[in-house]
């Protein structure tokens, strides 16, 4: 997952006033460019120098110090209702990222009718990881060029960089170059995504900070200082839970489905990130709406959320991968921790990676092997 916090926030107003900039390229041009740059991934690297984004550094220092103070206040004056309220807001924000920005919009792993998309858009705005369009763009690039210079949070550069350091530096030129080749036409056709992007400069402060802080003060007379720092704690904690998917789940864990890639299966991250820690499976089958092979909800709360909305008739065309297809892939490239151990492979590669359903590099057999649950007429 690829939250981009403050790196481009100064340009949000300008971006909101130029909604049609990215519509100049046709889908075909983007697809062709994507393939061409993927083929040239072995070209000589240009010299890259760090450019620190100091406003982000200062913001992160404040957020983390403020969170420590907010944690202290939880045991020294903050009301229990305020804690419960913040937990509920944090859960909504998490689902906005996992079920919304990630599985719905970034990977197109299922479809949702407008009421569900609107709810997920509001939840994603609460999370404040930049608007859906930018979040999806970075995440698709991450999947397409995992653990290379074109990956916004390249785990090969270490834990801290992939966790939060990438937001403290200007993007590597390869991220910008190859990011322009990823098709985003589907987002440009979604009125809810376009609407959020246009009004994000207003929606984000209201949903992430102002309303969450105001409610405890108004309804149960919480002290403004306590309410604010509880809000800061909630927001910073949510950020770090998302960042763990970029860092820990790319460094520590097993690789039962593909031993040639960096992403791993990390149970702890899966629990903390609402089911997003089964990362080796997810990078092999990014179009699976469960983002995991598991058949229950115990460590995948996001799947339960999507299935509930499917029961309501608001989520449909939920794509998943048959067990026999998963086993076949694991036998061929996995590390043997879940299925039969193959010949050990030591090198990592992003070749053949796809960002999700609709990637122009998907093979016909991959499309044919997908099961679609609750299929629309």
XYZ file of C-alpha atoms in Angstrom:
377
model
C 0.000 0.000 0.000
C 1.241 3.501 -0.737
C -0.022 6.366 1.357
C 1.430 9.709 0.306
C 0.975 12.052 3.228
C 2.402 15.540 2.857
C 4.734 15.127 -0.107
C 2.403 16.898 -2.523
C -0.080 18.485 -0.168
C 1.170 21.959 -0.989
C 0.022 21.393 -4.551
C -3.432 20.043 -3.704
C -5.267 23.234 -4.604
C -3.479 23.508 -7.941
C -4.191 19.858 -8.688
C -7.841 20.242 -7.748
C -8.212 23.069 -10.224
C -6.704 21.062 -13.071
C -8.822 17.932 -13.105
C -8.492 17.187 -16.794
C -4.691 17.211 -17.010
C -4.380 13.437 -16.853
C -7.100 12.877 -19.416
C -4.908 14.046 -22.268
C -3.398 10.600 -22.709
C -5.582 7.845 -24.051
C -5.733 4.454 -22.406
C -3.942 2.923 -25.388
C -1.041 5.356 -25.164
C -0.624 4.663 -21.465
C -0.716 0.896 -22.005
C 1.886 1.063 -24.778
C 4.111 3.307 -22.702
C 3.774 0.947 -19.758
C 5.023 -2.004 -21.786
C 7.829 -0.009 -23.396
C 9.220 1.233 -20.081
C 8.922 -2.194 -18.523
C 11.107 -3.538 -21.327
C 13.668 -0.787 -20.697
C 13.900 -1.413 -16.944
C 17.506 -2.550 -17.368
C 18.725 0.756 -18.871
C 21.542 2.581 -17.015
C 20.419 4.421 -13.901
C 20.662 8.192 -13.756
C 22.420 9.795 -10.808
C 20.022 10.232 -7.907
C 20.502 12.676 -5.048
C 18.386 12.894 -1.923
C 16.181 15.956 -1.641
C 14.688 16.145 1.835
C 11.111 17.429 2.187
C 11.559 19.317 5.437
C 7.893 20.149 5.966
C 7.183 16.403 6.055
C 10.028 15.778 8.480
C 8.721 18.486 10.819
C 5.144 17.220 10.476
C 6.138 13.641 11.329
C 8.133 14.771 14.354
C 5.119 16.701 15.635
C 2.691 13.854 14.929
C 4.772 11.269 16.772
C 5.573 13.505 19.752
C 1.924 14.584 19.869
C 0.890 10.934 19.796
C 3.032 10.181 22.839
C 1.326 13.029 24.657
C -2.067 11.809 23.467
C -1.262 8.331 24.787
C -0.302 9.853 28.133
C -3.583 11.777 28.250
C -5.571 8.562 27.678
C -4.606 7.592 31.242
C -4.689 11.109 32.639
C -7.984 12.802 31.978
C -9.225 11.722 28.538
C -12.714 10.252 28.771
C -13.368 6.647 27.843
C -15.997 7.683 25.294
C -13.313 9.695 23.490
C -11.148 6.588 23.244
C -14.064 4.544 21.869
C -14.901 7.293 19.368
C -11.288 7.429 18.155
C -11.177 3.645 17.821
C -14.327 3.735 15.695
C -12.922 6.533 13.497
C -9.641 4.631 13.101
C -11.543 1.511 12.013
C -13.512 3.469 9.407
C -10.306 5.030 8.091
C -8.662 1.615 7.869
C -11.538 0.165 5.858
C -11.487 3.221 3.598
C -7.916 2.307 2.683
C -8.117 -1.498 2.611
C -11.555 -2.077 1.068
C -11.686 1.221 -0.809
C -8.458 2.740 -2.113
C -6.689 -0.618 -2.155
C -8.928 -3.518 -3.188
C -11.681 -1.600 -4.997
C -9.964 1.291 -6.760
C -6.288 0.284 -6.997
C -6.769 -3.371 -7.956
C -10.352 -3.418 -9.254
C -10.742 -6.710 -7.371
C -14.499 -6.163 -7.104
C -17.124 -3.627 -8.091
C -19.328 -1.500 -5.857
C -22.511 0.472 -6.412
C -22.388 4.194 -5.754
C -23.636 4.152 -2.104
C -20.802 1.822 -1.103
C -18.276 3.776 -3.157
C -19.420 7.005 -1.508
C -19.071 5.508 1.999
C -15.613 4.178 1.170
C -14.615 7.553 -0.267
C -15.575 9.292 2.999
C -13.737 6.642 5.028
C -10.665 7.027 2.806
C -10.779 10.796 3.290
C -10.789 10.270 7.066
C -7.528 8.327 6.668
C -5.765 11.347 5.044
C -3.300 9.467 2.862
C -3.989 11.795 -0.048
C -6.942 11.502 -2.380
C -7.912 8.245 -4.074
C -6.482 9.163 -7.471
C -2.976 9.792 -6.150
C -3.091 6.857 -3.722
C -4.042 4.465 -6.522
C -1.435 5.872 -8.911
C 1.376 5.293 -6.412
C 0.081 1.863 -5.481
C -0.224 0.602 -9.034
C 3.332 1.772 -9.713
C 4.422 -0.027 -6.543
C 2.938 -3.298 -7.792
C 4.187 -2.892 -11.341
C 7.788 -2.128 -10.341
C 8.057 -3.668 -6.853
C 11.355 -3.160 -5.016
C 13.014 -1.225 -7.834
C 13.871 2.476 -8.094
C 10.450 2.977 -9.701
C 8.749 1.694 -6.530
C 7.736 4.738 -4.404
C 8.629 2.877 -1.185
C 11.307 0.495 -2.431
C 11.986 -1.995 0.405
C 15.468 -2.633 -0.989
C 16.422 0.747 0.495
C 15.743 -0.486 4.034
C 13.008 -0.671 6.637
C 12.909 3.016 7.562
C 12.754 4.199 3.957
C 9.944 1.807 3.002
C 8.074 2.561 6.245
C 8.076 6.364 6.256
C 11.387 7.685 4.931
C 10.074 7.690 1.367
C 7.669 10.449 2.370
C 10.550 12.568 3.646
C 12.355 12.614 0.292
C 11.447 13.739 -3.198
C 10.469 10.823 -5.383
C 13.140 9.011 -7.335
C 13.019 10.119 -11.020
C 12.102 6.551 -12.015
C 8.917 6.747 -9.907
C 7.784 9.832 -11.808
C 8.877 8.473 -15.185
C 7.213 5.090 -14.919
C 4.293 6.361 -12.906
C 3.149 8.223 -15.992
C 2.764 4.939 -17.866
C 0.197 3.352 -15.538
C -3.379 3.451 -16.800
C -5.739 5.475 -14.581
C -8.556 5.951 -17.037
C -11.002 4.004 -14.838
C -10.529 6.529 -12.030
C -11.065 9.454 -14.359
C -14.450 7.946 -15.267
C -15.576 7.496 -11.645
C -17.533 10.624 -10.576
C -17.003 9.907 -6.874
C -13.220 9.774 -7.288
C -13.272 12.948 -9.389
C -15.516 14.736 -6.873
C -13.291 13.813 -3.916
C -10.186 14.946 -5.772
C -11.743 18.285 -6.629
C -12.895 19.011 -3.061
C -10.132 17.227 -1.137
C -8.638 20.442 0.209
C -11.928 20.975 2.103
C -13.053 17.396 2.759
C -9.797 16.153 4.277
C -9.516 18.618 7.210
C -13.213 18.181 8.011
C -13.210 14.376 7.921
C -9.791 13.666 9.389
C -9.368 16.325 12.061
C -12.167 18.861 12.633
C -15.224 16.587 13.013
C -13.363 13.824 14.941
C -12.123 16.464 17.404
C -15.428 18.381 17.632
C -17.691 15.402 18.430
C -16.175 14.545 21.865
C -16.100 18.219 22.859
C -19.752 18.803 21.900
C -21.441 15.554 22.952
C -19.673 14.597 26.191
C -17.803 17.757 27.113
C -14.296 16.497 26.432
C -11.467 18.983 26.920
C -10.363 20.393 23.533
C -6.697 19.629 24.274
C -7.472 16.003 25.111
C -9.688 15.631 22.071
C -7.064 17.086 19.741
C -4.184 14.928 20.932
C -6.364 11.815 20.904
C -7.112 12.680 17.272
C -3.394 13.072 16.576
C -2.735 9.709 18.251
C -5.443 8.017 16.209
C -4.178 9.459 12.932
C -0.504 8.673 13.573
C -1.297 5.126 14.704
C -3.360 4.539 11.559
C -0.516 5.802 9.372
C 1.975 3.434 10.970
C -0.332 0.458 10.584
C -0.580 1.195 6.863
C 3.165 1.764 6.563
C 3.868 -1.680 8.053
C 2.437 -3.216 4.894
C 5.058 -1.331 2.873
C 7.935 -2.151 5.227
C 7.540 -5.201 7.480
C 5.484 -7.158 4.947
C 8.252 -6.653 2.391
C 11.067 -7.751 4.705
C 9.989 -10.346 7.288
C 7.840 -13.417 6.699
C 7.323 -16.442 4.499
C 6.925 -16.664 0.732
C 4.690 -19.683 0.072
C 3.468 -18.491 -3.334
C 6.489 -16.861 -4.984
C 10.005 -16.961 -3.577
C 11.369 -14.697 -6.321
C 9.662 -11.515 -5.063
C 10.168 -9.416 -1.941
C 6.641 -9.315 -0.386
C 5.983 -11.803 2.426
C 3.196 -13.342 4.501
C 3.246 -11.502 7.834
C 0.585 -12.522 10.355
C 1.174 -9.608 12.736
C 0.752 -7.062 9.958
C -2.371 -8.871 8.744
C -3.985 -8.470 12.165
C -3.006 -4.823 12.579
C -3.852 -3.836 8.992
C -7.285 -5.490 8.743
C -6.068 -8.381 6.565
C -3.459 -6.677 4.390
C -0.416 -8.619 5.643
C -0.788 -11.676 3.413
C 1.440 -9.828 1.019
C 3.193 -12.591 -0.881
C -0.167 -13.937 -2.031
C -1.429 -10.441 -2.784
C 1.471 -9.562 -5.079
C 1.049 -12.846 -6.961
C -2.742 -12.475 -7.309
C -3.476 -8.729 -6.873
C -6.954 -9.072 -8.384
C -8.233 -11.347 -5.568
C -10.700 -9.299 -3.509
C -9.674 -11.205 -0.350
C -5.981 -10.272 -0.817
C -5.294 -13.666 0.768
C -5.961 -17.379 0.394
C -7.585 -17.665 3.819
C -11.155 -18.905 3.910
C -12.288 -17.104 7.075
C -12.470 -13.614 8.530
C -10.312 -14.157 11.616
C -7.322 -12.285 10.237
C -8.986 -10.520 7.311
C -11.616 -8.088 8.578
C -11.696 -6.257 5.252
C -12.982 -9.346 3.444
C -15.821 -9.597 5.988
C -16.694 -5.948 5.309
C -16.840 -6.523 1.530
C -18.858 -9.738 1.913
C -21.345 -7.926 4.147
C -21.893 -5.260 1.501
C -22.213 -8.026 -1.104
C -24.992 -9.477 1.059
C -26.633 -6.043 0.979
C -26.339 -6.073 -2.813
C -23.826 -3.211 -2.991
C -20.645 -5.185 -3.802
C -20.448 -7.550 -6.758
C -18.123 -9.129 -9.354
C -15.747 -10.130 -6.538
C -12.778 -11.824 -8.156
C -10.875 -14.659 -6.497
C -8.475 -17.436 -7.492
C -9.392 -21.173 -7.422
C -7.428 -23.298 -4.939
C -5.984 -25.500 -7.679
C -4.533 -22.447 -9.463
C -2.991 -21.199 -6.212
C -1.480 -24.631 -5.512
C -0.050 -24.860 -9.016
C 1.674 -21.500 -8.635
C 2.948 -22.331 -5.142
C 4.391 -25.647 -6.334
C 6.225 -23.843 -9.099
C 7.649 -20.810 -7.300
C 6.819 -20.967 -3.563
C 9.283 -21.494 -0.708
C 7.572 -24.666 0.512
C 6.179 -23.226 3.747
C 2.589 -23.951 2.700
C 2.833 -26.304 -0.257
C 5.417 -28.690 -1.700
C 8.876 -27.140 -1.630
C 10.313 -26.443 -5.111
C 13.885 -25.863 -6.141
C 15.178 -22.902 -4.140
C 15.298 -19.618 -6.088
C 17.444 -16.832 -4.668
C 16.992 -13.879 -7.007
C 14.195 -11.313 -6.811
C 12.433 -9.952 -9.858
C 9.504 -7.664 -10.656
C 9.263 -8.902 -14.248
C 5.729 -9.928 -15.168
C 4.200 -8.075 -12.226
C 0.685 -6.673 -12.587
C -1.026 -3.940 -10.600
C -4.412 -5.725 -10.607
C -7.471 -6.527 -12.716
C -7.276 -4.689 -16.029
C -3.478 -4.518 -16.292
C -2.667 -4.815 -19.997
C 0.046 -7.392 -19.236
C -2.399 -9.925 -17.785
C -2.152 -13.235 -19.644
C -5.304 -14.873 -21.114
C -4.902 -17.899 -18.833
C -4.770 -15.633 -15.778
C -8.041 -14.016 -16.781
C -9.655 -17.388 -17.491
C -8.565 -18.808 -14.124
C -10.305 -16.090 -12.106
C -13.530 -16.927 -10.291
C -16.091 -14.133 -9.982
C -18.400 -14.181 -6.957
C -21.798 -12.436 -6.964
C -21.407 -11.745 -10.656
C -23.539 -9.007 -12.176
C -25.863 -9.704 -15.081
